[in-house]
PDB file of C-alpha atoms and ligand atoms in Angstrom:
ATOM      1  CA  MET A 804      19.868  17.676 -14.369  1.00 44.00           C
ATOM      2  CA  ARG A 805      17.511  20.846 -15.028  1.00 47.00           C
ATOM      3  CA  HIS A 806      16.760  23.033 -11.740  1.00 47.00           C
ATOM      4  CA  ASP A 807      13.695  24.767 -12.652  1.00 54.00           C
ATOM      5  CA  ALA A 808      13.015  24.639  -9.027  1.00 78.00           C
ATOM      6  CA  ILE A 809      15.004  22.310  -6.381  1.00 90.00           C
ATOM      7  CA  LEU A 810      13.259  21.485  -2.798  1.00 95.00           C
ATOM      8  CA  THR A 811      14.949  19.546  -0.448  1.00 95.00           C
ATOM      9  CA  VAL A 812      13.219  16.509   1.730  1.00 97.00           C
ATOM     10  CA  ARG A 813      13.829  14.223   3.903  1.00 97.00           C
ATOM     11  CA  VAL A 814      12.831  10.724   4.448  1.00 98.00           C
ATOM     12  CA  ALA A 815      10.916  10.381   6.776  1.00 98.00           C
ATOM     13  CA  GLN A 816       9.517   6.268   6.962  1.00 98.00           C
ATOM     14  CA  ILE A 817      10.693   3.674   4.469  1.00 98.00           C
ATOM     15  CA  HIS A 818       7.327   0.992   4.204  1.00 97.00           C
ATOM     16  CA  GLN A 819       7.899  -2.147   2.932  1.00 97.00           C
ATOM     17  CA  GLU A 820       4.406  -2.323   0.054  1.00 97.00           C
ATOM     18  CA  THR A 821       4.942  -5.682  -1.152  1.00 97.00           C
ATOM     19  CA  PRO A 822       8.733  -7.438  -1.544  1.00 96.00           C
ATOM     20  CA  VAL A 823       9.139  -5.330  -4.676  1.00 95.00           C
ATOM     21  CA  VAL A 824       7.935  -2.015  -3.445  1.00 96.00           C
ATOM     22  CA  LYS A 825       8.617   0.134  -1.064  1.00 97.00           C
ATOM     23  CA  ARG A 826       6.842   3.103   0.009  1.00 98.00           C
ATOM     24  CA  PHE A 827       9.034   6.471   0.798  1.00 98.00           C
ATOM     25  CA  THR A 828       7.375   9.158   3.184  1.00 98.00           C
ATOM     26  CA  LEU A 829       9.099  12.508   2.269  1.00 98.00           C
ATOM     27  CA  VAL A 830       8.332  15.493   4.319  1.00 98.00           C
ATOM     28  CA  PRO A 831      10.207  18.851   4.099  1.00 97.00           C
ATOM     29  CA  VAL A 832      13.555  20.213   5.612  1.00 96.00           C
ATOM     30  CA  GLY A 833      14.200  24.249   6.812  1.00 91.00           C
ATOM     31  CA  THR A 834      10.141  24.376   6.168  1.00 91.00           C
ATOM     32  CA  ASP A 835       6.908  23.187   6.967  1.00 90.00           C
ATOM     33  CA  ARG A 836       4.798  22.856   4.310  1.00 95.00           C
ATOM     34  CA  LEU A 837       5.575  21.588   1.181  1.00 97.00           C
ATOM     35  CA  PRO A 838       3.802  22.352  -2.148  1.00 96.00           C
ATOM     36  CA  PRO A 839       0.056  21.607  -3.073  1.00 96.00           C
ATOM     37  CA  PHE A 840      -0.723  18.825  -5.356  1.00 97.00           C
ATOM     38  CA  SER A 841      -3.468  17.721  -7.348  1.00 97.00           C
ATOM     39  CA  ALA A 842      -4.572  14.206  -7.812  1.00 97.00           C
ATOM     40  CA  GLY A 843      -2.490  12.285 -10.454  1.00 96.00           C
ATOM     41  CA  ALA A 844       0.559  14.889  -9.853  1.00 95.00           C
ATOM     42  CA  HIS A 845       4.576  13.271  -9.362  1.00 93.00           C
ATOM     43  CA  ILE A 846       7.514  14.473  -8.911  1.00 93.00           C
ATOM     44  CA  THR A 847      11.283  14.079 -10.137  1.00 89.00           C
ATOM     45  CA  THR A 848      13.720  12.960  -7.880  1.00 92.00           C
ATOM     46  CA  TYR A 849      17.253  13.470  -8.420  1.00 90.00           C
ATOM     47  CA  ALA A 850      18.986  10.809  -6.102  1.00 88.00           C
ATOM     48  CA  ALA A 851      22.566   9.810  -6.359  1.00 86.00           C
ATOM     49  CA  PHE A 852      23.897   6.731  -6.192  1.00 85.00           C
ATOM     50  CA  ASP A 853      27.427   5.513  -7.278  1.00 81.00           C
ATOM     51  CA  GLY A 854      28.310   9.173  -8.292  1.00 81.00           C
ATOM     52  CA  ARG A 855      25.060   9.457 -10.550  1.00 78.00           C
ATOM     53  CA  VAL A 856      22.598  11.726 -10.612  1.00 81.00           C
ATOM     54  CA  LEU A 857      19.588   9.593 -11.460  1.00 82.00           C
ATOM     55  CA  GLU A 858      15.880  11.999 -12.359  1.00 81.00           C
ATOM     56  CA  ARG A 859      13.236   9.899 -11.965  1.00 85.00           C
ATOM     57  CA  ASN A 860       9.523  10.245 -12.151  1.00 87.00           C
ATOM     58  CA  TYR A 861       6.707   8.867  -9.493  1.00 93.00           C
ATOM     59  CA  SER A 862       4.254   9.650  -8.875  1.00 95.00           C
ATOM     60  CA  LEU A 863       2.335  10.699  -5.340  1.00 97.00           C
ATOM     61  CA  CYS A 864      -0.012   8.984  -3.832  1.00 96.00           C
ATOM     62  CA  ASN A 865      -0.700  10.460  -0.559  1.00 96.00           C
ATOM     63  CA  HIS A 866      -4.075  12.877  -0.472  1.00 96.00           C
ATOM     64  CA  PRO A 867      -3.944  16.011  -2.402  1.00 95.00           C
ATOM     65  CA  GLY A 868      -5.063  17.710   0.593  1.00 90.00           C
ATOM     66  CA  THR A 869      -1.176  17.410   2.250  1.00 94.00           C
ATOM     67  CA  ARG A 870       0.889  19.883   2.725  1.00 94.00           C
ATOM     68  CA  ASN A 871       3.427  18.533   5.303  1.00 96.00           C
ATOM     69  CA  VAL A 872       4.268  15.011   3.491  1.00 97.00           C
ATOM     70  CA  TYR A 873       4.904  13.319   0.446  1.00 98.00           C
ATOM     71  CA  GLU A 874       4.569  10.251  -0.213  1.00 98.00           C
ATOM     72  CA  ILE A 875       5.744   7.957  -3.218  1.00 97.00           C
ATOM     73  CA  ALA A 876       5.566   4.346  -4.295  1.00 97.00           C
ATOM     74  CA  ILE A 877       8.856   2.831  -6.071  1.00 95.00           C
ATOM     75  CA  ARG A 878       8.846  -1.089  -7.228  1.00 93.00           C
ATOM     76  CA  ARG A 879      12.129  -2.335  -7.917  1.00 92.00           C
ATOM     77  CA  SER A 880      13.833  -2.706 -11.038  1.00 83.00           C
ATOM     78  CA  ASP A 881      16.483  -5.309 -10.990  1.00 75.00           C
ATOM     79  CA  ASN A 882      16.992  -4.978 -14.867  1.00 67.00           C
ATOM     80  CA  GLY A 883      16.695  -1.084 -14.800  1.00 65.00           C
ATOM     81  CA  GLN A 884      19.109   1.579 -14.931  1.00 67.00           C
ATOM     82  CA  GLY A 885      19.557   1.613 -11.395  1.00 75.00           C
ATOM     83  CA  GLY A 886      17.145   4.609 -10.187  1.00 83.00           C
ATOM     84  CA  SER A 887      14.879   2.181  -8.624  1.00 88.00           C
ATOM     85  CA  ALA A 888      17.381  -0.454  -7.071  1.00 89.00           C
ATOM     86  CA  GLY A 889      18.833   2.480  -6.308  1.00 91.00           C
ATOM     87  CA  TRP A 890      16.195   3.783  -3.532  1.00 94.00           C
ATOM     88  CA  HIS A 891      15.699   0.516  -2.238  1.00 95.00           C
ATOM     89  CA  HIS A 892      18.637  -0.641  -1.890  1.00 92.00           C
ATOM     90  CA  HIS A 893      20.259   2.796  -0.610  1.00 93.00           C
ATOM     91  CA  ILE A 894      17.592   5.904   0.531  1.00 95.00           C
ATOM     92  CA  ARG A 895      17.537   5.435   4.560  1.00 96.00           C
ATOM     93  CA  VAL A 896      15.536   6.866   7.351  1.00 98.00           C
ATOM     94  CA  GLY A 897      16.667  10.560   7.546  1.00 97.00           C
ATOM     95  CA  ASP A 898      18.558  10.511   4.500  1.00 96.00           C
ATOM     96  CA  THR A 899      17.819  14.729   2.089  1.00 96.00           C
ATOM     97  CA  VAL A 900      16.970  14.011  -1.151  1.00 95.00           C
ATOM     98  CA  HIS A 901      16.708  16.855  -3.780  1.00 94.00           C
ATOM     99  CA  ILE A 902      13.194  16.693  -5.764  1.00 95.00           C
ATOM    100  CA  SER A 903      10.911  18.842  -8.260  1.00 92.00           C
ATOM    101  CA  PRO A 904       8.139  20.316  -7.102  1.00 94.00           C
ATOM    102  CA  PRO A 905       4.768  18.747  -7.968  1.00 95.00           C
ATOM    103  CA  LYS A 906       3.794  18.225 -11.835  1.00 90.00           C
ATOM    104  CA  ASN A 907       0.634  17.084 -12.949  1.00 91.00           C
ATOM    105  CA  HIS A 908       0.193  15.613 -16.554  1.00 86.00           C
ATOM    106  CA  PHE A 909      -2.419  13.378 -15.207  1.00 91.00           C
ATOM    107  CA  PRO A 910      -4.936  15.379 -13.535  1.00 94.00           C
ATOM    108  CA  LEU A 911      -8.880  13.670 -13.006  1.00 97.00           C
ATOM    109  CA  SER A 912     -11.055  15.177 -15.888  1.00 96.00           C
ATOM    110  CA  GLN A 913     -13.358  17.984 -14.624  1.00 95.00           C
ATOM    111  CA  ARG A 914     -15.712  17.734 -17.151  1.00 94.00           C
ATOM    112  CA  ALA A 915     -16.126  13.585 -16.887  1.00 97.00           C
ATOM    113  CA  ARG A 916     -19.190  11.799 -14.974  1.00 96.00           C
ATOM    114  CA  HIS A 917     -17.851   8.901 -13.704  1.00 97.00           C
ATOM    115  CA  HIS A 918     -14.208   7.757 -13.392  1.00 98.00           C
ATOM    116  CA  VAL A 919     -12.927   4.352 -14.607  1.00 98.00           C
ATOM    117  CA  PHE A 920      -9.578   4.145 -13.161  1.00 98.00           C
ATOM    118  CA  LEU A 921      -7.250   0.298 -14.805  1.00 98.00           C
ATOM    119  CA  ALA A 922      -4.162  -0.058 -13.102  1.00 97.00           C
ATOM    120  CA  ALA A 923      -1.253  -2.692 -13.612  1.00 96.00           C
ATOM    121  CA  GLY A 924       1.541  -3.323 -10.696  1.00 95.00           C
ATOM    122  CA  ILE A 925       3.132   0.139  -9.655  1.00 94.00           C
ATOM    123  CA  GLY A 926       0.619   2.237 -12.414  1.00 95.00           C
ATOM    124  CA  ILE A 927      -1.764   2.096  -9.528  1.00 97.00           C
ATOM    125  CA  THR A 928       0.135   4.736  -7.409  1.00 97.00           C
ATOM    126  CA  PRO A 929      -1.666   7.989  -9.297  1.00 97.00           C
ATOM    127  CA  PHE A 930      -5.252   6.494  -8.494  1.00 98.00           C
ATOM    128  CA  LEU A 931      -4.500   6.132  -4.821  1.00 98.00           C
ATOM    129  CA  SER A 932      -4.645  10.347  -4.434  1.00 98.00           C
ATOM    130  CA  MET A 933      -6.979  10.501  -7.512  1.00 98.00           C
ATOM    131  CA  MET A 934      -9.308   8.094  -5.931  1.00 98.00           C
ATOM    132  CA  ALA A 935      -8.894  10.130  -2.125  1.00 97.00           C
ATOM    133  CA  GLU A 936      -9.612  13.362  -4.275  1.00 97.00           C
ATOM    134  CA  LEU A 937     -13.214  11.816  -5.369  1.00 97.00           C
ATOM    135  CA  ARG A 938     -13.989  10.687  -2.501  1.00 96.00           C
ATOM    136  CA  ALA A 939     -13.458  13.739  -0.838  1.00 95.00           C
ATOM    137  CA  ARG A 940     -16.225  15.355  -3.213  1.00 94.00           C
ATOM    138  CA  ASN A 941     -18.245  12.846  -3.433  1.00 96.00           C
ATOM    139  CA  GLY A 942     -16.918  11.945  -7.225  1.00 96.00           C
ATOM    140  CA  LEU A 943     -17.561   8.450  -8.990  1.00 97.00           C
ATOM    141  CA  PHE A 944     -15.254   6.359 -10.019  1.00 97.00           C
ATOM    142  CA  GLU A 945     -14.058   2.390  -9.822  1.00 97.00           C
ATOM    143  CA  LEU A 946     -11.367   0.763 -10.099  1.00 98.00           C
ATOM    144  CA  HIS A 947      -9.646  -2.264 -11.378  1.00 98.00           C
ATOM    145  CA  TYR A 948      -6.311  -3.010 -10.646  1.00 98.00           C
ATOM    146  CA  ALA A 949      -4.627  -6.028 -11.685  1.00 97.00           C
ATOM    147  CA  ALA A 950      -1.648  -7.734  -9.589  1.00 96.00           C
ATOM    148  CA  PRO A 951       0.391 -11.026 -10.272  1.00 95.00           C
ATOM    149  CA  SER A 952      -0.741 -12.153  -6.337  1.00 97.00           C
ATOM    150  CA  ARG A 953      -2.364 -11.058  -3.726  1.00 97.00           C
ATOM    151  CA  SER A 954       1.178 -10.648  -1.922  1.00 97.00           C
ATOM    152  CA  TYR A 955       2.818  -8.728  -4.402  1.00 96.00           C
ATOM    153  CA  CYS A 956      -0.657  -5.990  -5.084  1.00 97.00           C
ATOM    154  CA  ALA A 957       0.920  -3.105  -3.336  1.00 97.00           C
ATOM    155  CA  PHE A 958      -2.024  -0.675  -1.255  1.00 98.00           C
ATOM    156  CA  ARG A 959      -4.151  -3.389  -2.087  1.00 98.00           C
ATOM    157  CA  GLU A 960      -5.657  -3.827   2.243  1.00 97.00           C
ATOM    158  CA  VAL A 961      -5.997  -0.045   1.829  1.00 97.00           C
ATOM    159  CA  ILE A 962      -7.798  -0.050  -1.613  1.00 98.00           C
ATOM    160  CA  GLU A 963      -9.766  -3.233   0.181  1.00 98.00           C
ATOM    161  CA  THR A 964     -10.589  -1.013   3.579  1.00 97.00           C
ATOM    162  CA  SER A 965     -11.182   2.684   2.172  1.00 97.00           C
ATOM    163  CA  TYR A 966     -12.484   1.489  -1.614  1.00 97.00           C
ATOM    164  CA  PRO A 967     -14.398  -2.086  -1.075  1.00 97.00           C
ATOM    165  CA  GLU A 968     -16.045  -1.907  -4.381  1.00 96.00           C
ATOM    166  CA  SER A 969     -12.819  -2.330  -6.284  1.00 98.00           C
ATOM    167  CA  ARG A 970     -11.755  -5.033  -8.148  1.00 98.00           C
ATOM    168  CA  PHE A 971      -8.798  -7.306  -8.528  1.00 98.00           C
ATOM    169  CA  TYR A 972      -7.186  -9.296 -10.389  1.00 97.00           C
ATOM    170  CA  PHE A 973      -4.770 -11.720  -9.912  1.00 97.00           C
ATOM    171  CA  SER A 974      -2.772 -13.240 -12.168  1.00 95.00           C
ATOM    172  CA  GLU A 975      -1.265 -15.835 -10.507  1.00 95.00           C
ATOM    173  CA  GLU A 976      -5.016 -16.949  -9.743  1.00 95.00           C
ATOM    174  CA  GLY A 977      -5.895 -17.407 -13.249  1.00 95.00           C
ATOM    175  CA  MET A 978      -7.739 -13.663 -13.273  1.00 95.00           C
ATOM    176  CA  ARG A 979      -7.881 -11.499 -15.805  1.00 94.00           C
ATOM    177  CA  LEU A 980      -7.872  -7.491 -16.703  1.00 96.00           C
ATOM    178  CA  SER A 981      -9.914  -7.540 -19.584  1.00 94.00           C
ATOM    179  CA  PRO A 982     -10.784  -4.051 -21.611  1.00 93.00           C
ATOM    180  CA  ASN A 983     -15.024  -5.447 -21.748  1.00 94.00           C
ATOM    181  CA  VAL A 984     -15.306  -3.841 -17.883  1.00 95.00           C
ATOM    182  CA  LEU A 985     -15.606  -1.319 -20.084  1.00 95.00           C
ATOM    183  CA  CYS A 986     -18.530  -2.526 -22.062  1.00 93.00           C
ATOM    184  CA  GLY A 987     -22.061  -0.695 -21.381  1.00 89.00           C
ATOM    185  CA  ALA A 988     -19.883   2.574 -19.870  1.00 92.00           C
ATOM    186  CA  LYS A 989     -22.499   5.742 -19.275  1.00 90.00           C
ATOM    187  CA  VAL A 990     -21.592   8.572 -21.807  1.00 92.00           C
ATOM    188  CA  GLY A 991     -19.628  11.303 -19.915  1.00 95.00           C
ATOM    189  CA  THR A 992     -17.225   8.028 -18.468  1.00 97.00           C
ATOM    190  CA  HIS A 993     -13.675   9.082 -18.534  1.00 97.00           C
ATOM    191  CA  VAL A 994     -11.074   5.734 -18.347  1.00 98.00           C
ATOM    192  CA  TYR A 995      -7.326   6.422 -16.708  1.00 97.00           C
ATOM    193  CA  ILE A 996      -4.772   4.440 -17.781  1.00 96.00           C
ATOM    194  CA  CYS A 997      -1.517   3.250 -15.843  1.00 94.00           C
ATOM    195  CA  GLY A 998       1.137   0.728 -16.246  1.00 92.00           C
ATOM    196  CA  PRO A 999       3.682  -0.804 -18.039  1.00 86.00           C
ATOM    197  CA  SER A1000       3.403   0.553 -21.820  1.00 81.00           C
ATOM    198  CA  SER A1001       2.109  -2.324 -23.027  1.00 84.00           C
ATOM    199  CA  PHE A1002      -0.287  -2.574 -21.056  1.00 91.00           C
ATOM    200  CA  ILE A1003      -1.771   1.263 -21.662  1.00 90.00           C
ATOM    201  CA  GLU A1004      -1.579   0.473 -25.421  1.00 85.00           C
ATOM    202  CA  ALA A1005      -3.567  -2.761 -25.573  1.00 91.00           C
ATOM    203  CA  PHE A1006      -5.921  -0.589 -23.732  1.00 94.00           C
ATOM    204  CA  SER A1007      -6.330   2.383 -25.074  1.00 92.00           C
ATOM    205  CA  GLN A1008      -6.537   1.046 -28.904  1.00 91.00           C
ATOM    206  CA  GLN A1009      -9.792  -1.359 -27.074  1.00 94.00           C
ATOM    207  CA  ALA A1010     -11.204   1.926 -25.318  1.00 95.00           C
ATOM    208  CA  GLU A1011     -10.847   3.888 -28.773  1.00 93.00           C
ATOM    209  CA  ALA A1012     -12.404   0.421 -30.458  1.00 94.00           C
ATOM    210  CA  MET A1013     -15.567   0.955 -27.917  1.00 94.00           C
ATOM    211  CA  GLY A1014     -16.119   4.230 -28.794  1.00 93.00           C
ATOM    212  CA  PHE A1015     -14.713   6.467 -26.385  1.00 95.00           C
ATOM    213  CA  PRO A1016     -13.601   9.655 -27.691  1.00 93.00           C
ATOM    214  CA  LYS A1017      -9.716  10.648 -27.577  1.00 89.00           C
ATOM    215  CA  SER A1018     -10.111  12.957 -25.423  1.00 92.00           C
ATOM    216  CA  ASN A1019     -12.160  10.919 -22.915  1.00 96.00           C
ATOM    217  CA  ILE A1020      -9.194   8.199 -22.442  1.00 95.00           C
ATOM    218  CA  HIS A1021      -6.222   8.770 -20.199  1.00 93.00           C
ATOM    219  CA  ALA A1022      -2.289   7.695 -19.379  1.00 90.00           C
ATOM    220  CA  GLU A1023       0.005   7.858 -17.744  1.00 84.00           C
ATOM    221  CA  ARG A1024       3.886   6.547 -18.637  1.00 76.00           C
ATOM    222  CA  PHE A1025       6.381   7.421 -17.158  1.00 67.00           C
ATOM    223  CA  THR A1026       8.760   5.310 -19.368  1.00 68.00           C
ATOM    224  CA  ALA A1027       9.475   6.184 -22.891  1.00 66.00           C
ATOM    225  CA  PRO A1028       8.879   3.212 -25.478  1.00 65.00           C
ATOM    226  CA  THR A1029      12.139   1.235 -26.745  1.00 67.00           C
ATOM    227  CA  PRO A1030      12.608   1.896 -30.317  1.00 70.00           C
ATOM    228  CA  GLU A1031      13.451  -1.335 -32.069  1.00 73.00           C
ATOM    229  CA  ASN A1032      17.008  -1.105 -33.962  1.00 82.00           C
ATOM    230  CA  PRO A1033      16.862   2.667 -33.528  1.00 87.00           C
ATOM    231  CA  ARG A1034      19.066   4.405 -36.626  1.00 93.00           C
ATOM    232  CA  PRO A1035      20.994   7.761 -36.312  1.00 95.00           C
ATOM    233  CA  PHE A1036      20.134  10.781 -37.560  1.00 97.00           C
ATOM    234  CA  ARG A1037      20.947  14.404 -38.200  1.00 97.00           C
ATOM    235  CA  VAL A1038      18.834  17.382 -37.930  1.00 97.00           C
ATOM    236  CA  THR A1039      19.660  20.453 -39.497  1.00 97.00           C
ATOM    237  CA  LEU A1040      18.730  23.802 -37.087  1.00 97.00           C
ATOM    238  CA  ARG A1041      16.797  26.331 -39.770  1.00 95.00           C
ATOM    239  CA  LYS A1042      17.147  29.381 -37.239  1.00 94.00           C
ATOM    240  CA  SER A1043      20.975  28.934 -36.887  1.00 91.00           C
ATOM    241  CA  GLY A1044      21.860  26.663 -39.670  1.00 92.00           C
ATOM    242  CA  ARG A1045      23.283  24.174 -37.384  1.00 96.00           C
ATOM    243  CA  ASP A1046      23.562  20.576 -37.879  1.00 97.00           C
ATOM    244  CA  VAL A1047      23.668  18.202 -35.166  1.00 97.00           C
ATOM    245  CA  GLU A1048      23.884  14.287 -34.940  1.00 97.00           C
ATOM    246  CA  VAL A1049      21.429  11.949 -32.917  1.00 95.00           C
ATOM    247  CA  ALA A1050      22.949   8.586 -32.541  1.00 93.00           C
ATOM    248  CA  ALA A1051      21.552   5.302 -32.214  1.00 90.00           C
ATOM    249  CA  HIS A1052      21.650   5.295 -28.799  1.00 85.00           C
ATOM    250  CA  GLU A1053      20.223   8.515 -28.221  1.00 89.00           C
ATOM    251  CA  THR A1054      16.777  10.579 -28.425  1.00 92.00           C
ATOM    252  CA  LEU A1055      16.262  13.968 -29.968  1.00 96.00           C
ATOM    253  CA  LEU A1056      15.559  15.335 -26.863  1.00 94.00           C
ATOM    254  CA  ALA A1057      18.637  14.175 -25.939  1.00 91.00           C
ATOM    255  CA  ALA A1058      21.165  15.193 -28.113  1.00 94.00           C
ATOM    256  CA  LEU A1059      20.236  18.800 -28.781  1.00 95.00           C
ATOM    257  CA  LEU A1060      20.644  19.155 -25.054  1.00 92.00           C
ATOM    258  CA  ARG A1061      23.848  17.367 -25.159  1.00 92.00           C
ATOM    259  CA  ALA A1062      24.551  20.345 -27.894  1.00 95.00           C
ATOM    260  CA  GLY A1063      23.551  22.970 -25.681  1.00 94.00           C
ATOM    261  CA  VAL A1064      20.072  24.045 -27.537  1.00 94.00           C
ATOM    262  CA  ARG A1065      17.132  25.277 -24.961  1.00 91.00           C
ATOM    263  CA  VAL A1066      14.706  22.558 -25.620  1.00 91.00           C
ATOM    264  CA  ARG A1067      11.843  22.462 -22.682  1.00 85.00           C
ATOM    265  CA  TYR A1068      11.125  18.937 -21.780  1.00 82.00           C
ATOM    266  CA  ALA A1069       9.006  17.613 -18.678  1.00 74.00           C
ATOM    267  CA  CYS A1070       7.819  13.366 -18.869  1.00 77.00           C
ATOM    268  CA  ARG A1071      10.638  12.436 -21.162  1.00 80.00           C
ATOM    269  CA  ALA A1072       8.095   9.716 -21.718  1.00 81.00           C
ATOM    270  CA  GLY A1073       6.309  10.966 -25.114  1.00 84.00           C
ATOM    271  CA  GLY A1074       3.359  11.798 -22.615  1.00 78.00           C
ATOM    272  CA  CYS A1075       2.726  15.478 -22.128  1.00 78.00           C
ATOM    273  CA  GLY A1076       4.074  17.467 -25.303  1.00 83.00           C
ATOM    274  CA  THR A1077       6.562  19.856 -23.545  1.00 85.00           C
ATOM    275  CA  CYS A1078       9.155  19.313 -26.158  1.00 92.00           C
ATOM    276  CA  GLU A1079       7.362  19.372 -29.323  1.00 94.00           C
ATOM    277  CA  LEU A1080       9.247  21.152 -31.839  1.00 97.00           C
ATOM    278  CA  GLY A1081       8.380  22.228 -35.234  1.00 96.00           C
ATOM    279  CA  VAL A1082       9.333  20.075 -38.265  1.00 97.00           C
ATOM    280  CA  VAL A1083      10.126  22.443 -41.755  1.00 96.00           C
ATOM    281  CA  GLU A1084      11.533  19.255 -43.857  1.00 96.00           C
ATOM    282  CA  GLY A1085      12.331  15.429 -43.446  1.00 96.00           C
ATOM    283  CA  GLU A1086       9.798  12.713 -42.481  1.00 97.00           C
ATOM    284  CA  VAL A1087       8.896  12.191 -38.812  1.00 97.00           C
ATOM    285  CA  GLU A1088       9.196   8.593 -36.805  1.00 95.00           C
ATOM    286  CA  HIS A1089       5.976   9.363 -34.602  1.00 94.00           C
ATOM    287  CA  ARG A1090       6.574   7.260 -31.271  1.00 89.00           C
ATOM    288  CA  ASP A1091       4.514   9.565 -28.463  1.00 87.00           C
ATOM    289  CA  VAL A1092       0.841   9.461 -27.607  1.00 79.00           C
ATOM    290  CA  TYR A1093       0.858  13.249 -27.338  1.00 81.00           C
ATOM    291  CA  LEU A1094       0.146  14.088 -30.759  1.00 85.00           C
ATOM    292  CA  THR A1095      -3.452  13.516 -32.768  1.00 81.00           C
ATOM    293  CA  ASP A1096      -3.186  11.040 -35.217  1.00 82.00           C
ATOM    294  CA  GLU A1097      -4.477  14.145 -37.599  1.00 86.00           C
ATOM    295  CA  GLU A1098      -1.176  15.995 -36.357  1.00 91.00           C
ATOM    296  CA  LYS A1099       0.719  13.321 -36.878  1.00 93.00           C
ATOM    297  CA  ALA A1100       0.099  12.279 -40.539  1.00 93.00           C
ATOM    298  CA  ALA A1101       0.816  16.384 -40.812  1.00 95.00           C
ATOM    299  CA  ASN A1102       3.930  15.877 -39.754  1.00 96.00           C
ATOM    300  CA  THR A1103       5.164  19.333 -38.847  1.00 96.00           C
ATOM    301  CA  SER A1104       6.391  19.007 -35.892  1.00 96.00           C
ATOM    302  CA  ILE A1105       8.022  16.287 -33.374  1.00 97.00           C
ATOM    303  CA  ILE A1106       7.901  15.200 -30.381  1.00 95.00           C
ATOM    304  CA  ALA A1107      11.999  15.555 -29.261  1.00 96.00           C
ATOM    305  CA  CYS A1108      12.029  13.271 -25.945  1.00 92.00           C
ATOM    306  CA  VAL A1109      10.670   9.781 -28.031  1.00 92.00           C
ATOM    307  CA  SER A1110      10.267  10.478 -31.549  1.00 95.00           C
ATOM    308  CA  ARG A1111      13.073  10.316 -34.937  1.00 95.00           C
ATOM    309  CA  ALA A1112      13.762  10.532 -38.229  1.00 96.00           C
ATOM    310  CA  ALA A1113      12.285   8.040 -40.451  1.00 95.00           C
ATOM    311  CA  GLY A1114      14.785   9.382 -43.174  1.00 95.00           C
ATOM    312  CA  ASP A1115      18.853  10.374 -42.645  1.00 96.00           C
ATOM    313  CA  ARG A1116      17.832  13.872 -41.506  1.00 96.00           C
ATOM    314  CA  LEU A1117      14.888  15.871 -40.461  1.00 97.00           C
ATOM    315  CA  VAL A1118      14.654  20.554 -40.356  1.00 97.00           C
ATOM    316  CA  LEU A1119      13.404  21.928 -37.503  1.00 97.00           C
ATOM    317  CA  ASP A1120      12.192  24.732 -36.936  1.00 96.00           C
ATOM    318  CA  LEU A1121      14.491  25.740 -34.538  1.00 94.00           C
TER     319      LEU A1121
HETATM  320  S1  FES B 913       9.130  15.573 -22.092  1.00 72.30           S
HETATM  321 FE1  FES B 913       6.669  14.693 -21.871  1.00 72.30          FE
HETATM  322  S2  FES B 913       6.377  15.078 -24.342  1.00 72.30           S
HETATM  323 FE2  FES B 913       8.380  15.146 -24.388  1.00 72.30          FE
END
């Protein structure tokens, strides 16, 4: 666990939003104010389950002006590594939990004239704080929200009440969110996409194909893409001359940290660029969504949390 700064909060309320989503209300301990956050921000939680501390990132879904409470919503995944299931099965009202201060890799564009939010499933969470912020400052926005059904659509009632112009797409009712919702968008429209990786990839590509500048397309991902048949490789650190082996099952970032190399990181999902490292030699298999196509083609840097060597070895500017 990396402790840049750790806050302790208490679980004040737990609300079952859907059969698989719980909303947790967190309040400060030993103070009455939490650090401020901006729309789209998230926190990292450090919760211990079965003797293991699991770090997970969750969007803050309450109003960004709030200083006495953070709210997060967690979808239970029974096939995951235990983080969300731990929160669902073991966290109780009154428990204390360690969290990071808020970080924001998914801010609202200050240049946008109109904001289009595309959410799938639990991907709705960052948009709740964004819509609250925009509503407070009379910003223009629209929400398109895909969910399996009405009963599995987290925050449906509050969205219907507060933002009645929002569009819902329930797959069990044969409704489908399609990139066509972006047709006819006015100049200055920014698109924000949050949901499973496949949803983000498909809608990002479609938006680009429809002529949206890349700078107007924003995506939030909390999970790294899973590489197919990852292979081990070796990195040589040019400045220190050290070699570090990266096993097939681990990321370059994890291998460097394991070897005691100091590398900064934040999202660990290839989206924020914090872990970018210089590449001196060797070809990179880029798997991030941070570098531009030109930067990827230049092959002079690697996003260590998700990207790997295309061959057996890389030389890094470390
Ligand atoms: S830590 Fe965010 S891209 Fe690697």
